[in-house]
């Protein structure tokens, strides 16, 4: 098969890392980067350290209002899809890059395959919810990370082409965990000790674009009772400046503000953390994979199984709730296996190959 994979934002490079390797064993892959993320720390670093093949195309779309950004991606992608004429367009997750590619594929001949299908936050104010629902509903092949994601698709009338594969981010983290321990010097560089700090990330629009939520999060993190390492996404850095909170967060002696880090350093930081505070989708799962308690700075999550299992607590943007969850020592329940066995990439490749045989 000729598979045209589309990536554009940080988590998609990480998801593509195991999947591209599996696809290239049996198929021709054309890798397209939309250019949604372009900073070295949000894009280039992942290609360099993970040995992901260099993109065949970088569409250089960059930042912008959602409609303009998505429309620009669609126009540029449409030319590439017309020229390359792939059998399958493969998309990941729920970003604007995902939706743009899904719409382009569904208006042309290739099949559309969606990795991370069937997730729902049920919050329609979240741009990602719109992206993931629309993408699922125009996909031909849907790779669900869990049985419950597959059941969600079923409940929405999507019965064909659904495969429960497990989560490709589990594959990714299993591959790098020991390398990160061996090679990353991030703990020493930042003066941190294993098991003695909280790792925090924030970038969700609902948090960055609302001053009171951002202020409550900064205040809650400062009260963690342990040092907090906070690799700051550029969107959040801009928002903290605009909200007049940059000074507060960078001078708080309990918070270590750093630039976003590469995947090996991030996995090392996760591995050494006492617990995690985040509004990221991916980081909630990664905390679970590395046996860390997660405090989620959102009102709801699409990774519901981690909450049901007792390993993830939704605290919204409430300073008191954040502090309480960051300080609790309640014992954690036994950890179930939730998102597969770390072979999702191979299962995706198998599903595509079986489709090819038909
Ligand atoms: C995007 C995705 C989000 C995903 C996140 C992963 C959408 C709607 N959002 O959010 O689902 O969780 O990526 O990190 O697709 N910026 C830079 N440098 C960059 C990229 C962005 O400075 O390389 C700044 C720009 O000011 C930009 C802002 O960050 O306006 C937001 O970037 P954008 O790609 O629109 O959304 P994210 O918040 O990164
Ligand atoms: N990540 C990283 N460096 C960082 C922060 C996150 O490598 O400084 C990785 C993290 O391991 C995870 C992914 O980026 O695999 C999550 O991306 P993000 O939180 O930006 O997006 P989301 O998952 O919320 O869509």
XYZ file of C-alpha atoms and ligand atoms in Angstrom:
422
model
C 0.000 0.000 0.000
C 1.016 3.594 -0.434
C 0.209 5.340 2.834
C 0.342 9.093 3.221
C 0.689 9.914 6.933
C -0.050 13.416 8.129
C 1.466 14.914 11.291
C 1.770 18.496 12.469
C 1.865 18.866 16.257
C 4.178 17.577 19.001
C 2.160 14.527 20.131
C 1.735 13.406 16.532
C 5.478 13.113 15.970
C 5.652 10.858 19.018
C 2.689 8.751 17.849
C 4.234 8.440 14.380
C 7.508 7.166 15.836
C 6.393 3.513 16.369
C 3.763 3.547 13.630
C 6.009 4.797 10.804
C 8.582 2.152 11.697
C 5.935 -0.607 11.492
C 4.381 0.712 8.277
C 7.714 0.993 6.499
C 8.415 -2.703 7.020
C 5.610 -3.631 4.580
C 4.404 -0.512 2.804
C 5.485 2.735 1.143
C 4.990 5.681 3.456
C 4.933 9.328 2.433
C 5.233 11.495 5.544
C 3.683 14.963 5.460
C 4.265 17.592 8.168
C 1.697 20.377 8.014
C 3.986 22.794 9.878
C 1.393 23.452 12.614
C 4.254 23.208 15.125
C 7.547 24.633 13.888
C 9.730 25.595 16.882
C 12.743 23.313 17.250
C 11.537 22.323 20.754
C 8.044 21.401 19.508
C 9.034 19.750 16.238
C 12.664 19.317 15.057
C 13.907 17.737 18.293
C 11.553 14.766 17.936
C 12.652 13.938 14.398
C 16.301 14.148 15.431
C 16.168 12.045 18.582
C 13.541 9.467 17.599
C 14.863 8.648 14.153
C 11.504 9.379 12.605
C 12.073 9.640 8.864
C 12.364 13.251 7.707
C 9.025 14.421 6.292
C 8.753 14.151 2.521
C 6.774 17.392 2.610
C 6.652 20.232 5.114
C 3.705 22.424 4.239
C 4.895 25.263 6.490
C 1.402 26.346 7.505
C 2.356 27.720 10.930
C 0.083 29.322 13.523
C -3.128 31.247 12.948
C -6.840 31.392 13.687
C -8.311 27.900 13.516
C -10.387 28.340 10.355
C -7.565 30.023 8.428
C -5.006 27.484 9.648
C -7.221 24.496 8.819
C -8.178 25.916 5.417
C -4.554 26.601 4.515
C -3.602 23.058 5.492
C -6.432 21.656 3.389
C -5.396 23.575 0.301
C -1.749 22.577 0.554
C -2.539 18.969 1.490
C -4.984 18.607 -1.361
C -2.216 19.277 -3.873
C 0.028 16.682 -2.226
C -2.733 14.053 -2.117
C -3.544 14.721 -5.781
C 0.138 14.383 -6.766
C 0.942 11.342 -4.613
C -2.350 9.486 -5.160
C -2.000 7.297 -2.011
C -4.197 4.296 -1.175
C -4.578 5.446 2.441
C -4.316 8.755 4.288
C -3.391 8.081 7.925
C -4.087 10.686 10.631
C -3.435 10.851 14.373
C -5.394 12.244 17.292
C -7.439 15.401 17.266
C -5.541 18.492 16.140
C -6.379 20.880 13.322
C -3.839 18.953 11.216
C -5.921 15.795 11.803
C -9.174 17.392 10.692
C -7.643 19.108 7.662
C -6.210 15.816 6.375
C -9.428 13.938 7.145
C -11.510 16.358 5.100
C -9.054 16.339 2.202
C -8.938 12.513 2.119
C -12.684 12.173 2.325
C -13.166 14.454 -0.674
C -10.754 12.372 -2.763
C -10.194 8.654 -3.424
C -7.918 7.374 -0.639
C -9.214 5.554 2.370
C -8.971 7.522 5.588
C -7.448 5.773 8.624
C -7.635 7.364 12.093
C -5.267 6.452 14.917
C -6.849 7.233 18.336
C -10.432 6.831 17.179
C -13.449 6.816 19.487
C -12.254 9.187 22.211
C -14.749 11.667 23.575
C -14.590 14.399 26.209
C -18.226 15.341 25.487
C -17.142 18.971 25.741
C -18.033 20.680 22.484
C -16.267 23.889 23.510
C -13.006 21.995 23.130
C -11.649 22.383 19.580
C -10.190 18.880 19.756
C -13.644 17.341 20.404
C -14.948 18.765 17.141
C -11.827 17.563 15.329
C -12.026 14.010 16.674
C -15.753 13.504 16.163
C -15.680 14.816 12.588
C -12.565 12.787 11.777
C -14.093 9.562 13.112
C -17.261 10.111 11.131
C -15.435 10.390 7.833
C -12.884 7.604 8.498
C -12.907 4.216 6.749
C -10.506 2.530 9.196
C -10.679 3.429 12.871
C -7.934 2.365 15.267
C -9.349 2.533 18.799
C -6.987 2.473 21.794
C -9.506 0.669 24.041
C -12.682 -1.410 24.005
C -14.606 1.537 25.403
C -13.470 3.761 22.526
C -14.731 1.081 20.108
C -18.059 0.946 21.968
C -18.354 4.724 21.670
C -17.955 4.420 17.901
C -20.566 1.665 17.854
C -22.961 3.866 19.843
C -22.523 6.598 17.245
C -23.434 4.227 14.420
C -19.895 3.473 13.237
C -19.867 -0.318 12.853
C -17.364 -1.050 10.086
C -13.599 -0.740 9.933
C -13.090 -0.487 13.716
C -10.008 -2.223 15.190
C -9.065 -2.212 18.879
C -5.295 -1.825 18.701
C -4.238 -0.329 22.040
C -2.472 2.992 22.328
C 0.503 3.840 20.133
C 1.847 6.157 22.841
C 2.242 3.102 25.061
C 4.393 1.527 22.331
C 6.412 4.749 22.125
C 7.107 5.104 25.830
C 8.038 1.436 26.253
C 10.606 1.859 23.500
C 12.356 4.833 25.039
C 12.024 4.385 28.790
C 15.304 2.573 29.343
C 17.179 4.705 26.797
C 15.902 7.805 28.570
C 17.260 6.443 31.878
C 20.624 5.717 30.305
C 21.093 8.795 28.176
C 19.129 11.713 29.587
C 20.942 13.970 32.032
C 17.918 16.180 32.571
C 17.558 15.432 36.298
C 21.171 16.314 37.034
C 20.989 19.348 34.741
C 17.920 20.665 36.571
C 19.154 19.716 40.046
C 16.289 17.254 40.642
C 16.179 13.953 42.519
C 14.142 10.884 41.613
C 10.779 10.751 43.344
C 10.988 14.225 44.839
C 9.241 16.560 42.378
C 6.019 17.116 40.475
C 6.099 17.329 36.666
C 3.566 19.836 35.295
C 2.390 20.784 31.795
C -0.373 23.170 30.719
C -1.432 24.160 27.206
C -5.155 23.507 26.802
C -6.993 26.518 25.327
C -9.601 26.443 28.102
C -6.805 27.051 30.615
C -4.481 29.393 28.724
C -7.210 31.644 27.362
C -8.956 32.227 30.695
C -6.968 34.377 33.116
C -8.773 33.171 36.234
C -8.166 29.517 35.382
C -4.514 30.169 34.597
C -4.060 32.082 37.851
C -5.692 29.292 39.873
C -3.425 26.703 38.233
C -0.265 28.716 38.932
C -1.370 29.208 42.521
C -2.247 25.509 42.992
C 1.091 24.365 41.529
C 2.996 26.715 43.831
C 1.352 24.938 46.791
C 2.320 21.413 45.736
C 4.505 20.952 48.793
C 7.306 19.712 46.511
C 9.321 21.314 43.722
C 7.335 21.532 40.484
C 9.102 21.258 37.122
C 7.096 23.107 34.511
C 8.199 22.836 30.853
C 6.157 25.671 29.384
C 4.454 25.369 25.980
C 4.867 28.609 23.956
C 1.118 29.151 23.961
C 1.173 29.108 27.767
C 4.224 31.345 27.963
C 2.413 33.930 25.829
C -0.726 33.596 27.944
C 1.193 33.969 31.219
C 2.774 37.185 29.912
C -0.567 38.547 28.727
C -2.245 37.689 32.030
C 0.553 39.401 34.001
C 1.403 36.072 35.690
C 4.851 35.428 34.204
C 6.679 37.205 37.009
C 4.690 35.291 39.643
C 5.364 31.878 38.143
C 9.046 32.446 37.360
C 9.841 33.876 40.791
C 7.893 31.226 42.734
C 10.656 29.307 44.496
C 8.671 26.064 44.291
C 8.241 26.196 40.503
C 11.052 25.544 38.043
C 9.982 27.042 34.715
C 11.845 25.546 31.752
C 11.443 25.451 27.966
C 9.657 22.451 26.457
C 12.015 19.473 26.438
C 12.584 16.648 23.942
C 10.877 13.275 24.365
C 13.797 11.453 26.002
C 14.152 14.180 28.621
C 10.397 14.344 29.110
C 10.126 10.590 29.626
C 13.028 10.777 32.102
C 11.254 13.612 33.932
C 8.056 11.538 34.029
C 9.894 8.450 35.192
C 11.485 10.346 38.058
C 8.411 12.350 39.094
C 6.599 11.726 42.350
C 3.372 12.668 40.534
C 2.178 14.588 37.517
C -0.093 17.608 37.013
C -1.276 18.220 33.459
C -4.030 19.193 31.062
C -2.397 17.241 28.225
C -4.129 14.238 26.721
C -0.958 12.277 26.121
C 0.694 13.054 29.436
C -2.292 11.682 31.406
C -1.739 8.287 29.787
C 2.026 8.431 30.034
C 1.779 9.117 33.773
C -0.324 5.960 34.066
C 2.122 3.900 31.984
C 5.001 4.930 34.254
C 3.001 4.276 37.455
C 2.562 7.932 38.420
C -0.452 9.485 40.065
C -1.935 12.104 37.713
C -3.720 15.319 38.680
C -5.603 16.529 35.628
C -6.162 20.269 35.330
C -9.400 19.867 33.399
C -13.086 19.389 34.133
C -13.374 16.248 32.038
C -11.160 13.867 30.109
C -11.421 11.558 27.131
C -9.047 9.121 28.893
C -11.808 8.136 31.324
C -10.395 4.719 32.162
C -7.463 6.295 34.023
C -9.923 8.163 36.270
C -12.143 5.114 36.767
C -9.043 3.107 37.731
C -8.280 5.617 40.504
C -4.936 6.781 39.046
C -6.102 10.116 37.641
C -8.007 12.862 39.478
C -9.892 15.606 37.658
C -9.441 18.861 39.553
C -10.337 21.482 36.947
C -8.724 24.838 37.578
C -9.494 25.126 41.280
C -6.457 26.110 43.365
C -7.657 24.292 46.481
C -8.561 21.113 44.620
C -5.191 21.197 42.833
C -3.290 21.626 46.088
C -5.269 18.859 47.801
C -4.706 16.431 44.935
C -1.023 17.316 44.756
C -0.560 16.635 48.456
C -2.741 13.594 49.102
C -1.047 10.382 50.099
C -4.105 8.160 49.717
C -2.896 4.774 48.510
C -3.277 4.052 44.808
C -5.355 1.039 43.750
C -3.900 -1.886 41.843
C -3.134 -0.856 38.295
C -5.208 -2.477 35.550
C -4.010 -2.817 31.975
C -6.009 -0.267 29.993
C -4.657 0.575 26.578
C -3.223 -2.586 25.083
C 0.105 -4.331 25.390
C 2.512 -2.008 23.593
C 1.975 -3.575 20.156
C -0.535 -1.081 18.777
C 1.707 -0.056 15.867
C 2.010 -3.657 14.645
C -1.730 -4.167 15.011
C -2.342 -1.066 12.903
C 0.049 -2.346 10.246
C -1.644 -5.778 10.341
C -5.094 -4.230 9.950
C -3.927 -2.187 6.974
C -2.261 -5.235 5.403
C -5.365 -7.396 5.839
C -7.335 -4.679 4.150
C -4.818 -4.726 1.313
C -5.287 -8.508 0.891
C -9.059 -8.201 0.456
C -2.203 22.094 19.371
C -3.480 21.288 19.236
C -3.753 20.569 20.543
C -2.557 19.742 20.979
C -1.309 20.614 21.023
C -0.109 19.759 21.306
C -5.288 22.186 17.799
C -6.558 22.910 17.781
N -4.627 22.160 18.975
O -2.416 23.078 20.370
O -4.861 19.694 20.373
O -2.810 19.222 22.262
O -1.136 21.240 19.743
O 0.948 20.523 21.822
O -4.867 21.643 16.805
N 3.345 28.273 18.873
C 4.682 28.559 18.876
N 5.524 27.693 18.237
C 5.094 26.576 17.593
C 3.727 26.300 17.592
C 2.869 27.160 18.244
O 5.116 29.555 19.429
O 5.931 25.836 17.030
C 2.423 29.191 19.591
C 1.799 30.223 18.676
O 1.650 31.413 19.393
C 0.433 29.621 18.406
C 0.132 28.920 19.718
O 1.378 28.429 20.175
O -0.537 30.574 18.085
C -0.846 27.771 19.597
O -0.399 26.829 18.619
P -1.455 25.846 17.904
O -0.738 24.879 17.059
O -2.544 26.645 17.258
O -2.162 25.128 19.096
P -1.560 24.393 20.381
O -2.007 25.152 21.570
O -0.126 24.129 20.190
N 6.189 16.142 25.648
C 7.532 16.359 25.387
N 8.138 17.478 25.928
C 7.448 18.374 26.706
C 6.081 18.132 26.951
C 5.476 17.008 26.405
O 8.194 15.565 24.702
O 8.059 19.367 27.154
C 5.539 14.967 25.029
C 4.863 14.019 25.988
O 5.744 12.989 26.371
C 3.688 13.486 25.179
C 3.375 14.578 24.213
O 4.496 15.460 24.200
O 4.059 12.327 24.435
C 2.142 15.316 24.659
O 1.946 16.414 23.851
P 1.038 17.634 24.291
O 0.831 17.639 25.747
O 1.636 18.827 23.663
O -0.312 17.334 23.493
P -1.626 16.481 23.802
O -1.233 15.098 24.148
O -2.368 17.185 24.889
O -2.393 16.572 22.525
